PDB file of C-alpha atoms in Angstrom:
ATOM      1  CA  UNK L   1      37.961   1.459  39.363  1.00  0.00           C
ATOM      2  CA  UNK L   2      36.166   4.873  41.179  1.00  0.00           C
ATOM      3  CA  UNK L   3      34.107   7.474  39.411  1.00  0.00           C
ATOM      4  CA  UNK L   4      35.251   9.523  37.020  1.00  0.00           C
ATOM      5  CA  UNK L   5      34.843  13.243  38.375  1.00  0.00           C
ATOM      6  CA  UNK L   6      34.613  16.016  36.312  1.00  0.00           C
ATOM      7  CA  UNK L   7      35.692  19.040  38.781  1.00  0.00           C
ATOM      8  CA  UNK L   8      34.290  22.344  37.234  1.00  0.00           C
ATOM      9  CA  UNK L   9      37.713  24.949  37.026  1.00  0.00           C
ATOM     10  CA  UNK L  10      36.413  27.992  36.456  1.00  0.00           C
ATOM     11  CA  UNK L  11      31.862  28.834  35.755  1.00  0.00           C
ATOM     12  CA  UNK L  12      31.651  29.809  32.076  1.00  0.00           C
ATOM     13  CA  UNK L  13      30.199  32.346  30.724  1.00  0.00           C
ATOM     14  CA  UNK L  14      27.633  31.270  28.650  1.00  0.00           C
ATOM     15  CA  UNK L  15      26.133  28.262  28.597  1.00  0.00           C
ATOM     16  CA  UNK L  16      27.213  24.730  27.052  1.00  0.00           C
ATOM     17  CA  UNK L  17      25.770  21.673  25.892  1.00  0.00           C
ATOM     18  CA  UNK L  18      27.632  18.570  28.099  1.00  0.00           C
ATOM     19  CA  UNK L  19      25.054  15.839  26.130  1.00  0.00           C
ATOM     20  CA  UNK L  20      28.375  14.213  24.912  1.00  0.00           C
ATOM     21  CA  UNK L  21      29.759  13.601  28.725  1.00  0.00           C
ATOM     22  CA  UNK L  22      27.473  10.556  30.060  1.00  0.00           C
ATOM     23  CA  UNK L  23      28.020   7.080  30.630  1.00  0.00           C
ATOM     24  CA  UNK L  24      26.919   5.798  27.236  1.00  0.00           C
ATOM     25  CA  UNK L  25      28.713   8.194  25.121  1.00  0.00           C
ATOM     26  CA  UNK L  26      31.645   7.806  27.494  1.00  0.00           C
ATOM     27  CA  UNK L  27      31.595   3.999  27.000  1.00  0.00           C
ATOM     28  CA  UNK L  28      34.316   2.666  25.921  1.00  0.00           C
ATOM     29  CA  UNK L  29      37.377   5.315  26.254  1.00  0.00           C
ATOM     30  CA  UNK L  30      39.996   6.598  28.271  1.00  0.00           C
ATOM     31  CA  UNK L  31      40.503   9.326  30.086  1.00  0.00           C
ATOM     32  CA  UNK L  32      43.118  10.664  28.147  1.00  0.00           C
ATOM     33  CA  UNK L  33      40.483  10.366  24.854  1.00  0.00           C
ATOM     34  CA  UNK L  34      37.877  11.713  27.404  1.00  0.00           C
ATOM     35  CA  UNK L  35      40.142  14.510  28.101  1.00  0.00           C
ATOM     36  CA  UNK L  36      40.117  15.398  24.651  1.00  0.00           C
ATOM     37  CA  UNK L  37      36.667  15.659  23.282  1.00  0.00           C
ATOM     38  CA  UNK L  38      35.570  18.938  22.503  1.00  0.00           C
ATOM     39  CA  UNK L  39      33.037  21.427  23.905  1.00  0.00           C
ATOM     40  CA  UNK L  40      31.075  24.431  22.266  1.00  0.00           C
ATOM     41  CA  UNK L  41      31.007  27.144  24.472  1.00  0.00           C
ATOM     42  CA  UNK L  42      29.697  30.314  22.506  1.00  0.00           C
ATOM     43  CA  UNK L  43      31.643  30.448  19.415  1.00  0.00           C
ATOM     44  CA  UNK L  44      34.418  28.549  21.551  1.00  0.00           C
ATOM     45  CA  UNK L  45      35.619  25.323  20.938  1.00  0.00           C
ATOM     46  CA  UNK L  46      37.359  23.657  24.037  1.00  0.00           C
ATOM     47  CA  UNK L  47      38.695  20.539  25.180  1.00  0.00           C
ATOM     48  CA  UNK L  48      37.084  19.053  27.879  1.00  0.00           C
ATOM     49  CA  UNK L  49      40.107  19.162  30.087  1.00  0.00           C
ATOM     50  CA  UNK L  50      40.054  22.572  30.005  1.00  0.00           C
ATOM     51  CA  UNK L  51      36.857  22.785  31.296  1.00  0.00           C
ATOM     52  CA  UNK L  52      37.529  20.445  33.702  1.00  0.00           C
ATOM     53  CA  UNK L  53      39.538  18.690  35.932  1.00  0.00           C
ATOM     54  CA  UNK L  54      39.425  14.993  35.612  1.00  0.00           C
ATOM     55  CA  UNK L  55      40.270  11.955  38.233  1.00  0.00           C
ATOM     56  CA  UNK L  56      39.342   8.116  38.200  1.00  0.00           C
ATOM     57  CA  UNK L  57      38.110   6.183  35.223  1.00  0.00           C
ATOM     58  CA  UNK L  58      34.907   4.415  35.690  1.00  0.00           C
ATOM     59  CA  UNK L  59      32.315   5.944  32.778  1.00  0.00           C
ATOM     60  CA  UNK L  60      29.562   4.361  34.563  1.00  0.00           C
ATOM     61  CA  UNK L  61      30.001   6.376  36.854  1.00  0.00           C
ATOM     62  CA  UNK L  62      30.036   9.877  36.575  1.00  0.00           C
ATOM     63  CA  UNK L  63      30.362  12.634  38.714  1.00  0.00           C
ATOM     64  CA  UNK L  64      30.172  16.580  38.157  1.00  0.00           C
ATOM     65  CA  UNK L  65      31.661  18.975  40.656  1.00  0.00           C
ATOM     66  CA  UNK L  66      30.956  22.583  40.522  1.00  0.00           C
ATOM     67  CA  UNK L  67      27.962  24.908  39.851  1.00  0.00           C
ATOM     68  CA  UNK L  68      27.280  23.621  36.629  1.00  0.00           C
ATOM     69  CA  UNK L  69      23.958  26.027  36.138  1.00  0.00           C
ATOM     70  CA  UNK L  70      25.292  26.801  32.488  1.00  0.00           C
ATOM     71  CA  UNK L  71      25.330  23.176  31.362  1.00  0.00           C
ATOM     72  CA  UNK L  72      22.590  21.722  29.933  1.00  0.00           C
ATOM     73  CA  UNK L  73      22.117  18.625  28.540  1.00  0.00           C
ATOM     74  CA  UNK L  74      23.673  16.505  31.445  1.00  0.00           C
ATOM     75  CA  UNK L  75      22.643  12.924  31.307  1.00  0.00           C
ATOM     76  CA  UNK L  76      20.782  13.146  27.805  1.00  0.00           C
ATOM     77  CA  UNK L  77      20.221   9.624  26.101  1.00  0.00           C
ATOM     78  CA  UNK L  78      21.736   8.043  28.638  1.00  0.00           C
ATOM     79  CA  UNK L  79      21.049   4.137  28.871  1.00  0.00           C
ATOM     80  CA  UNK L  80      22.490   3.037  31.569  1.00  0.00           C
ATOM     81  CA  UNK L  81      24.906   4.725  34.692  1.00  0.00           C
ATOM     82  CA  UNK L  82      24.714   6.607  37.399  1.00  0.00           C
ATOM     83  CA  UNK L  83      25.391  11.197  36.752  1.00  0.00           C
ATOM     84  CA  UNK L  84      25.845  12.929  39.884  1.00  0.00           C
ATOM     85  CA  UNK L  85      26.185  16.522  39.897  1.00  0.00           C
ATOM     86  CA  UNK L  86      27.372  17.987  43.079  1.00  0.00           C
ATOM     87  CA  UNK L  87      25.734  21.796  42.578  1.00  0.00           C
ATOM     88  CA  UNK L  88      23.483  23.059  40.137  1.00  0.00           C
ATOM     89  CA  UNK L  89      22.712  21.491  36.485  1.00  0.00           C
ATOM     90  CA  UNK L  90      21.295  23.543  33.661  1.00  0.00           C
ATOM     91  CA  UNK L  91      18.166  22.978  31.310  1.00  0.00           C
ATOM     92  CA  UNK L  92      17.417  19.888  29.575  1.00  0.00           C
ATOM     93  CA  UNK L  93      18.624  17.449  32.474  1.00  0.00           C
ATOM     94  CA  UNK L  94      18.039  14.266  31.209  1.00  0.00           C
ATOM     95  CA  UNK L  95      16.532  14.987  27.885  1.00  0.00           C
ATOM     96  CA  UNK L  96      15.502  11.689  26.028  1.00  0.00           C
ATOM     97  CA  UNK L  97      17.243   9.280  28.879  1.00  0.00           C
ATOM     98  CA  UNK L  98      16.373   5.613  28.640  1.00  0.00           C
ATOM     99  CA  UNK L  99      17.549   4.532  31.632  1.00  0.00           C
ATOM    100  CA  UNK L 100      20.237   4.441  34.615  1.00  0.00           C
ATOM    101  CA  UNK L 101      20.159   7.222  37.160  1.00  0.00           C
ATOM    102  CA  UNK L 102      20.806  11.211  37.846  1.00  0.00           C
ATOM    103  CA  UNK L 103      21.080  12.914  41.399  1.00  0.00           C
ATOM    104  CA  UNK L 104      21.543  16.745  41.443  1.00  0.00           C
ATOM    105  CA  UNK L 105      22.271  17.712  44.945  1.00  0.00           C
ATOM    106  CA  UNK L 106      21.309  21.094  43.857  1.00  0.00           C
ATOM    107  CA  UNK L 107      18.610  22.922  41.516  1.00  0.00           C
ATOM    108  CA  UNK L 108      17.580  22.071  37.487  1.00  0.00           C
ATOM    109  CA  UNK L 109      17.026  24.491  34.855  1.00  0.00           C
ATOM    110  CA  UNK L 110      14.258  24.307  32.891  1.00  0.00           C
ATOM    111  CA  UNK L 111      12.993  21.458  30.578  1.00  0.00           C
ATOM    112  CA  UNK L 112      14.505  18.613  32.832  1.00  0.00           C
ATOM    113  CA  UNK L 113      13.522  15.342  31.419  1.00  0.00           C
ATOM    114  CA  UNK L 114      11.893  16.609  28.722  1.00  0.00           C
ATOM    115  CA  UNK L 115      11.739  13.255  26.524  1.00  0.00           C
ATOM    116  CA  UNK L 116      12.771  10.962  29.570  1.00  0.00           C
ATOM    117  CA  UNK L 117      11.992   8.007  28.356  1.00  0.00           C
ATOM    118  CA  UNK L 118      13.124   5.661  31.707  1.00  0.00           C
ATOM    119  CA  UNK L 119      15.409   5.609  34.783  1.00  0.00           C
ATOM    120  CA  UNK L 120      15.225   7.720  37.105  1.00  0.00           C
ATOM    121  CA  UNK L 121      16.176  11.518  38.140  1.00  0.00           C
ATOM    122  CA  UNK L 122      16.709  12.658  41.534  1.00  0.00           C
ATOM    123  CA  UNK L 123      16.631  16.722  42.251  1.00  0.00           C
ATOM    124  CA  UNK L 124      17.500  17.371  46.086  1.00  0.00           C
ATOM    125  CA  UNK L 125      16.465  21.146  44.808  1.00  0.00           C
ATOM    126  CA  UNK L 126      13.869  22.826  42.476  1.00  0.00           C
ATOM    127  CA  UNK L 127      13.573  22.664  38.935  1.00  0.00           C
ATOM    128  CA  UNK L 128      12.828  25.353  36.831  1.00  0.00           C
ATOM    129  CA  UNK L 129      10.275  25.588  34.187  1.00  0.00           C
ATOM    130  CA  UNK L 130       7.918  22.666  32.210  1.00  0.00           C
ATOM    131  CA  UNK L 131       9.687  20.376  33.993  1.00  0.00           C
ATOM    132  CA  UNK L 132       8.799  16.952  32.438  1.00  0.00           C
ATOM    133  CA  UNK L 133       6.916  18.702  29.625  1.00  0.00           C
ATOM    134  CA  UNK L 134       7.535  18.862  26.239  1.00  0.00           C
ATOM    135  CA  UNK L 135      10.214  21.567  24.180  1.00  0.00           C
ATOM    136  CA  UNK L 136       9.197  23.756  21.690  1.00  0.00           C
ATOM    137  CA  UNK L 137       8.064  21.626  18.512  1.00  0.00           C
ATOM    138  CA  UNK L 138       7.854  18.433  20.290  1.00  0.00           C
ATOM    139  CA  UNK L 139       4.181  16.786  20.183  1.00  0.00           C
ATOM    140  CA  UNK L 140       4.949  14.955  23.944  1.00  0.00           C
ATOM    141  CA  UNK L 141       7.122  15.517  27.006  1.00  0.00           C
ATOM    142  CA  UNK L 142       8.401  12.819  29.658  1.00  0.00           C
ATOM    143  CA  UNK L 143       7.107   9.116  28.125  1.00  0.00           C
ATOM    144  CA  UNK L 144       8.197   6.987  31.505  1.00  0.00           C
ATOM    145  CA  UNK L 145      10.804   6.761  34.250  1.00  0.00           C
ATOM    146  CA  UNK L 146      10.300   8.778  37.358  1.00  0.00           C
ATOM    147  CA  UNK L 147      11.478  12.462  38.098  1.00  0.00           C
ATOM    148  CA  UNK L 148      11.852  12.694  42.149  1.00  0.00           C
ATOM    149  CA  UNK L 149      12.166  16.631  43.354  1.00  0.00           C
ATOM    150  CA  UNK L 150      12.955  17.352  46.581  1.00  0.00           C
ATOM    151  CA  UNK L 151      12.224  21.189  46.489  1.00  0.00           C
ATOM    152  CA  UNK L 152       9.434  23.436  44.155  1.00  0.00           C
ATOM    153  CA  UNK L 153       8.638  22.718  40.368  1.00  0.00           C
ATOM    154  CA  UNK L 154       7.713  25.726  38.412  1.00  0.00           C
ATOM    155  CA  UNK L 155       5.426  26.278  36.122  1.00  0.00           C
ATOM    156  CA  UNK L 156       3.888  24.081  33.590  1.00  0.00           C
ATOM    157  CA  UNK L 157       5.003  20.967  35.436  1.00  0.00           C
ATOM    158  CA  UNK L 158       4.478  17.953  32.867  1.00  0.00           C
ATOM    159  CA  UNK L 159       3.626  19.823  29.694  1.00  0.00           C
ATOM    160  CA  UNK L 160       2.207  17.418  27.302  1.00  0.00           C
ATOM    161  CA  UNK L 161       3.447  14.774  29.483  1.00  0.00           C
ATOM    162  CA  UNK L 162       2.755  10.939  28.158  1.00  0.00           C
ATOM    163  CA  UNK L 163       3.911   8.462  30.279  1.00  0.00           C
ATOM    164  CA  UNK L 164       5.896   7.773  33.514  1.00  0.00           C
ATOM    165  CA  UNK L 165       5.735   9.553  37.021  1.00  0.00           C
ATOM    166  CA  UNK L 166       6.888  12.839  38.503  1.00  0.00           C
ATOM    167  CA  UNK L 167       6.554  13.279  42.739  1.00  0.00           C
ATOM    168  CA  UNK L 168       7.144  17.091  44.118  1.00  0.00           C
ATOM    169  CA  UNK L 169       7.581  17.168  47.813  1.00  0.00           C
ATOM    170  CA  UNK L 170       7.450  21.124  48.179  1.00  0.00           C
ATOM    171  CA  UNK L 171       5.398  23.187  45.708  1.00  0.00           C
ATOM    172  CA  UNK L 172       3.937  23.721  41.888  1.00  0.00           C
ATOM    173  CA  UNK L 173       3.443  26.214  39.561  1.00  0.00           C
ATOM    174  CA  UNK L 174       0.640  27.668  37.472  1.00  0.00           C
ATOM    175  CA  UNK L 175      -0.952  25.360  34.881  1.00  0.00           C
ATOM    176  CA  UNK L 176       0.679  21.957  35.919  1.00  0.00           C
ATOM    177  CA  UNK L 177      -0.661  18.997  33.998  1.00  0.00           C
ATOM    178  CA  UNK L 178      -1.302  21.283  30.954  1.00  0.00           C
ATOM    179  CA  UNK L 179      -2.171  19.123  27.939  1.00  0.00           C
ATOM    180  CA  UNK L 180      -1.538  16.258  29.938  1.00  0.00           C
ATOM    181  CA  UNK L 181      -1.702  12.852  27.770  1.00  0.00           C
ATOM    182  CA  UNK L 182      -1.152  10.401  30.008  1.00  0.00           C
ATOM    183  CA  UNK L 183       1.446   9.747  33.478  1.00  0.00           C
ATOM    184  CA  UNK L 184       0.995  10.700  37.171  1.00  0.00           C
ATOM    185  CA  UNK L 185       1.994  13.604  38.950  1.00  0.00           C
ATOM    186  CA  UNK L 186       1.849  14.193  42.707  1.00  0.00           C
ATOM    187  CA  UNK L 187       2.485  17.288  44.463  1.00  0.00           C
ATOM    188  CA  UNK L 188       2.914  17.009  47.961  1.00  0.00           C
ATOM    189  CA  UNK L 189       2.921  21.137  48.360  1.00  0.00           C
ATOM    190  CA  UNK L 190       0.420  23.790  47.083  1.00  0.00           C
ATOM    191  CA  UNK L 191      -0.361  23.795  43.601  1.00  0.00           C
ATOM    192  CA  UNK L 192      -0.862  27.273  41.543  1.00  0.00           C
ATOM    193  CA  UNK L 193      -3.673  28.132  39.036  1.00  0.00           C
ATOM    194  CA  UNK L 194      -5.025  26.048  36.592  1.00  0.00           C
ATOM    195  CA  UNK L 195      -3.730  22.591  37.250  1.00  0.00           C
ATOM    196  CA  UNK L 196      -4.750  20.153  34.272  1.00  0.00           C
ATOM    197  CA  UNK L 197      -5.179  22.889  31.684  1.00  0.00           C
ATOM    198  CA  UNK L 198      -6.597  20.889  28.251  1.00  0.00           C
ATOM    199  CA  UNK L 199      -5.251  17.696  29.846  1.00  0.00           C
ATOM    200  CA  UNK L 200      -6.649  14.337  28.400  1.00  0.00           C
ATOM    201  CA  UNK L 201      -6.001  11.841  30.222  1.00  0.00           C
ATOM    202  CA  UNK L 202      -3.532  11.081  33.537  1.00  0.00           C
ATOM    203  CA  UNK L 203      -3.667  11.863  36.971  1.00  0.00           C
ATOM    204  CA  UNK L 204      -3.025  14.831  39.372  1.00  0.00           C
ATOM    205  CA  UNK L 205      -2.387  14.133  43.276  1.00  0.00           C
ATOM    206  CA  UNK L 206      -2.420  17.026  45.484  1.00  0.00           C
ATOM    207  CA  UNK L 207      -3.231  17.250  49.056  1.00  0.00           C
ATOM    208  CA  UNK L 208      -5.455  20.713  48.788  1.00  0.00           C
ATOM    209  CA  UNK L 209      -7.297  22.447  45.949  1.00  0.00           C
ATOM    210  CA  UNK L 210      -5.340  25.143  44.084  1.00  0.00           C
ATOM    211  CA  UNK L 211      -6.011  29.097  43.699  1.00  0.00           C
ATOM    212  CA  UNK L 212      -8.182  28.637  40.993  1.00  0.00           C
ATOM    213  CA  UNK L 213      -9.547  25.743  39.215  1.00  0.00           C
ATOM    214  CA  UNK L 214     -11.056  25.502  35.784  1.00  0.00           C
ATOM    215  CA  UNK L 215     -14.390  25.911  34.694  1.00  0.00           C
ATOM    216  CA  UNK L 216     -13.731  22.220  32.755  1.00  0.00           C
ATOM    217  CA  UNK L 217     -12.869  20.240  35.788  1.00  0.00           C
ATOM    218  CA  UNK L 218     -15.635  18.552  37.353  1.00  0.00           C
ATOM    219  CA  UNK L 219     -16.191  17.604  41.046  1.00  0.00           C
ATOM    220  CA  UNK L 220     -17.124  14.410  41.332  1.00  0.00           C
ATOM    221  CA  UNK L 221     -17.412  14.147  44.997  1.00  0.00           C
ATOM    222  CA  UNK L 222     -15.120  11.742  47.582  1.00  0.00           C
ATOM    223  CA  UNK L 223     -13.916   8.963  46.314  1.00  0.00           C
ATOM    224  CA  UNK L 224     -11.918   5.796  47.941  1.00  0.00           C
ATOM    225  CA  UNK L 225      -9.897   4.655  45.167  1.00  0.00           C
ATOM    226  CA  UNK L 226      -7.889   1.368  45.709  1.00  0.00           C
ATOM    227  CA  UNK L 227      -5.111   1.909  43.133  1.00  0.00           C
ATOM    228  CA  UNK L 228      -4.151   4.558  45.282  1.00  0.00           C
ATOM    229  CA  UNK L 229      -2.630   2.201  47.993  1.00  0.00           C
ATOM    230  CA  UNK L 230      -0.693  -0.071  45.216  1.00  0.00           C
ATOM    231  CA  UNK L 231       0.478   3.025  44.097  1.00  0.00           C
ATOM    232  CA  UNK L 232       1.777   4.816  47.979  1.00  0.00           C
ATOM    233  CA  UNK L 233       3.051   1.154  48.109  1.00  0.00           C
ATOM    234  CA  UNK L 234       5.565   1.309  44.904  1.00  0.00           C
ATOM    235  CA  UNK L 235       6.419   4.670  46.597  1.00  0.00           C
ATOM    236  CA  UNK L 236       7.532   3.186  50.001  1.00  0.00           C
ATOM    237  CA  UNK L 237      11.049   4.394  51.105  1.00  0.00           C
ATOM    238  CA  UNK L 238      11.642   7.319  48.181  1.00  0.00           C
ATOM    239  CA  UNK L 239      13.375  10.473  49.455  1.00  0.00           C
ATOM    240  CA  UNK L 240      11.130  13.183  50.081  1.00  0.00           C
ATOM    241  CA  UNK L 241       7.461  13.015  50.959  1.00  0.00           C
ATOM    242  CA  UNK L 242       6.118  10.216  49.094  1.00  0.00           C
ATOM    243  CA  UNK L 243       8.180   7.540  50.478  1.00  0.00           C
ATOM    244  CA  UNK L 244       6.147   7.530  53.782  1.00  0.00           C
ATOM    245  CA  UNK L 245       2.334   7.742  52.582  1.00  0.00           C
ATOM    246  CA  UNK L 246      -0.023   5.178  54.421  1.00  0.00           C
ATOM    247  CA  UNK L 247      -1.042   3.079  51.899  1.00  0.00           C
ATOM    248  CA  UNK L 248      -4.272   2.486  53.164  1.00  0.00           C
ATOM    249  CA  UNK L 249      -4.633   6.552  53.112  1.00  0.00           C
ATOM    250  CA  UNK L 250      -6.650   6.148  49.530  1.00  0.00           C
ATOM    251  CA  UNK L 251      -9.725   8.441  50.313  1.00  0.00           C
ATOM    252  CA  UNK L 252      -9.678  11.569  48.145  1.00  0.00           C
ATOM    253  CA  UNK L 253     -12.128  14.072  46.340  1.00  0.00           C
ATOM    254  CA  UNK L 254     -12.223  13.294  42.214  1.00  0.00           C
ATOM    255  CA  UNK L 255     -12.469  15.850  39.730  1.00  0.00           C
ATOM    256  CA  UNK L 256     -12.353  15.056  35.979  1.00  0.00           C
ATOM    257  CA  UNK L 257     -11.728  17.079  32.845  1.00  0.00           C
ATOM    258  CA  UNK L 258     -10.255  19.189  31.393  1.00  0.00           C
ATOM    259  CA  UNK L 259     -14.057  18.852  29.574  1.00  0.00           C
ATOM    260  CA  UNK L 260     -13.027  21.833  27.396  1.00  0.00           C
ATOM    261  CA  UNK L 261     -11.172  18.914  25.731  1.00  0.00           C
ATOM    262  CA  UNK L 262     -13.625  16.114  26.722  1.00  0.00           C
ATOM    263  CA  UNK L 263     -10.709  15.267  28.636  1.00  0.00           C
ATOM    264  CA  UNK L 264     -10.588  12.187  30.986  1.00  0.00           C
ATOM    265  CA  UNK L 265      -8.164  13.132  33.205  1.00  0.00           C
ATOM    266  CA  UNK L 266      -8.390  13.332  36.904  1.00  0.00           C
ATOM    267  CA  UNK L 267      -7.673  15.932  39.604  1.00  0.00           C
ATOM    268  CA  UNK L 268      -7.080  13.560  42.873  1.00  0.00           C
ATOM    269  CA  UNK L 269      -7.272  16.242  46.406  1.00  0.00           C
ATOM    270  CA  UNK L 270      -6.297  13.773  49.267  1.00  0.00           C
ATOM    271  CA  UNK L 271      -8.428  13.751  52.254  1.00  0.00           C
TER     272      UNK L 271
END
C-alpha cells in the first residue's frame, strides 16, 4: 500500500470544509467510493475527484498536495493517521483531533487545533489567529496533545486553552495565554502585549519579558524550578527550538496572576 494523495487541480474560490477527508472517516473505503464523496464549496456541491486528483490507497495515510489555504477543517476528529499537507492548510486544522499526527509544510489559518484533544500537529510555518484557543461559543480551546510551530503564532495564542502543550520557535502575538485554564505554552521568540490576559491557571515560557505586561501579573523574583528540566527533557529532539534546551537550564524569573482573576497562573522569563 502507499499514501493516498490528494493533488489539489485547480485553488477554489471560496473556501471548503475537507473535515470528511481524514484517516478515520476514510476508514474503511476505496478509492473509487473516496472519489465520490461530496464537497460543499459555496452553494456548490462537488465530488471529491473533481477537486482532486487521487493516487495510492492507504487511508492512514494521507497526503494533500497543493495550496490548500481555502480548506479548513483538515484532520478534524481524527483518531488515528498520519495528514500531510504539502502547502498551506486553512482554519480549523485539527479541530477536536484525538489522536495520530498532522505536518503542514506550510502556514495554518486561524483556529488550528481548536478542541485538539491529543496527537500531535506539526506547522513548519505560522499559524494564524487563537491558535489553540477556543471558537466562538465554545467554553475551552486545545484540552491535550501538542501543537509544534516552526514559524510565528498570532494573536491570542491558546485562548481559553485547558490542557496539553503548544511550543513556538519564532514569535507571538498580543494577549497570548488569554483566559488560560490550564496547559503550557512556550515561546521561544518575542511575545506581544498582554501575555496571560484573565488566565487562571497554566504556564507561559518565554525567554524575555513582553512590550507590556499587566498590572495583575506579579513578579515574584528568580526562581530555579526543577520541573523545568523534566519538562526540556520530554522536549529532547523536537523540530524547532525546543528540542535542544539544556535541561539543567531551569533558572527563570516567576510572575503569577492574572490577579484580576485571582488567577494562579504563571509567567516563566528564562534566564
Amino acid at each position: 500500500m502507499s499514501a493516498l494523495v490528494l493533488t489539489l487541480r485547480n485553488a477554489p474560490a471560496q473556501r471548503v470544509d475537507a473535515g470528511a477527508l481524514n484517516p478515520t472517516a476514510l476508514a474503511g473505503l476505496s478509492v473509487a467510493d473516496i472519489a465520490a464523496l461530496t464537497l460543499q464549496i459555496g452553494k456548490r456541491t462537488v465530488r471529491v475527484d473533481e477537486v482532486f486528483t487521487l493516487e495510492g490507497d492507504d487511508t492512514a495515510d494521507l497526503v494533500f498536495r497543493g495550496d490548500c489555504g481555502k480548506f479548513e477543517r483538515i484532520g478534524a476528529g481524527m483518531k488515528s493517521g498520519r495528514v500531510t499537507v504539502e502547502g498551506n492548510a486553512g482554519a480549523y486544522v485539527g479541530q477536536g483531533m484525538l489522536g495520530g499526527t498532522i505536518a503542514i509544510s506550510g502556514n495554518a489559518g486561524a483556529f488550528c487545533a481548536t478542541g485538539m484533544k491529543g496527537g500531535r500537529i506539526e506547522v513548519a510555518g505560522d499559524v494564524a489567529e487563537f491558535a489553540g484557543g477556543a471558537i466562538p461559543g465554545e467554553m475551552k480551546g486545545m484540552a491535550g496533545g501538542l501543537l509544534l510551530v516552526g514559524g510565528n503564532a498570532g494573536e491570542r495564542l491558546g485562548d481559553r486553552m485547558r490542557r496539553g502543550q503548544i511550543l513556538v520557535s519564532g514569535n507571538a502575538g498580543d494577549y497570548c495565554g488569554a483566559r488560560m485554564i490550564a496547559g503550557t505554552i512556550a515561546v521561544a521568540g518575542t511575545v506581544g502585549a498582554y501575555p496571560g490576559y484573565l488566565m487562571k491557571r497554566g504556564t507561559l515560557i518565554v525567554n524575555s519579558l513582553p512590550t507590556q505586561m499587566l498590572p495583575g501579573m506579579v513578579d515574584c523574583g528568580p526562581h530555579r524550578l526543577g520541573f523545568l528540566s523534566l519538562l526540556y527533557a520530554s522536549w529532547k529532539g523536537l523540530p524547532g527550538a525546543f528540542g535542544a534546551l539544556d535541561a539543567s537550564a531551569c533558572t527563570v524569573r516567576r510572575y503569577m496572576g492574572d490577579m484580576g482573576v485571582v488567577g494562579r497562573g504563571e509567567l516563566l522569563v528564562r534566564a
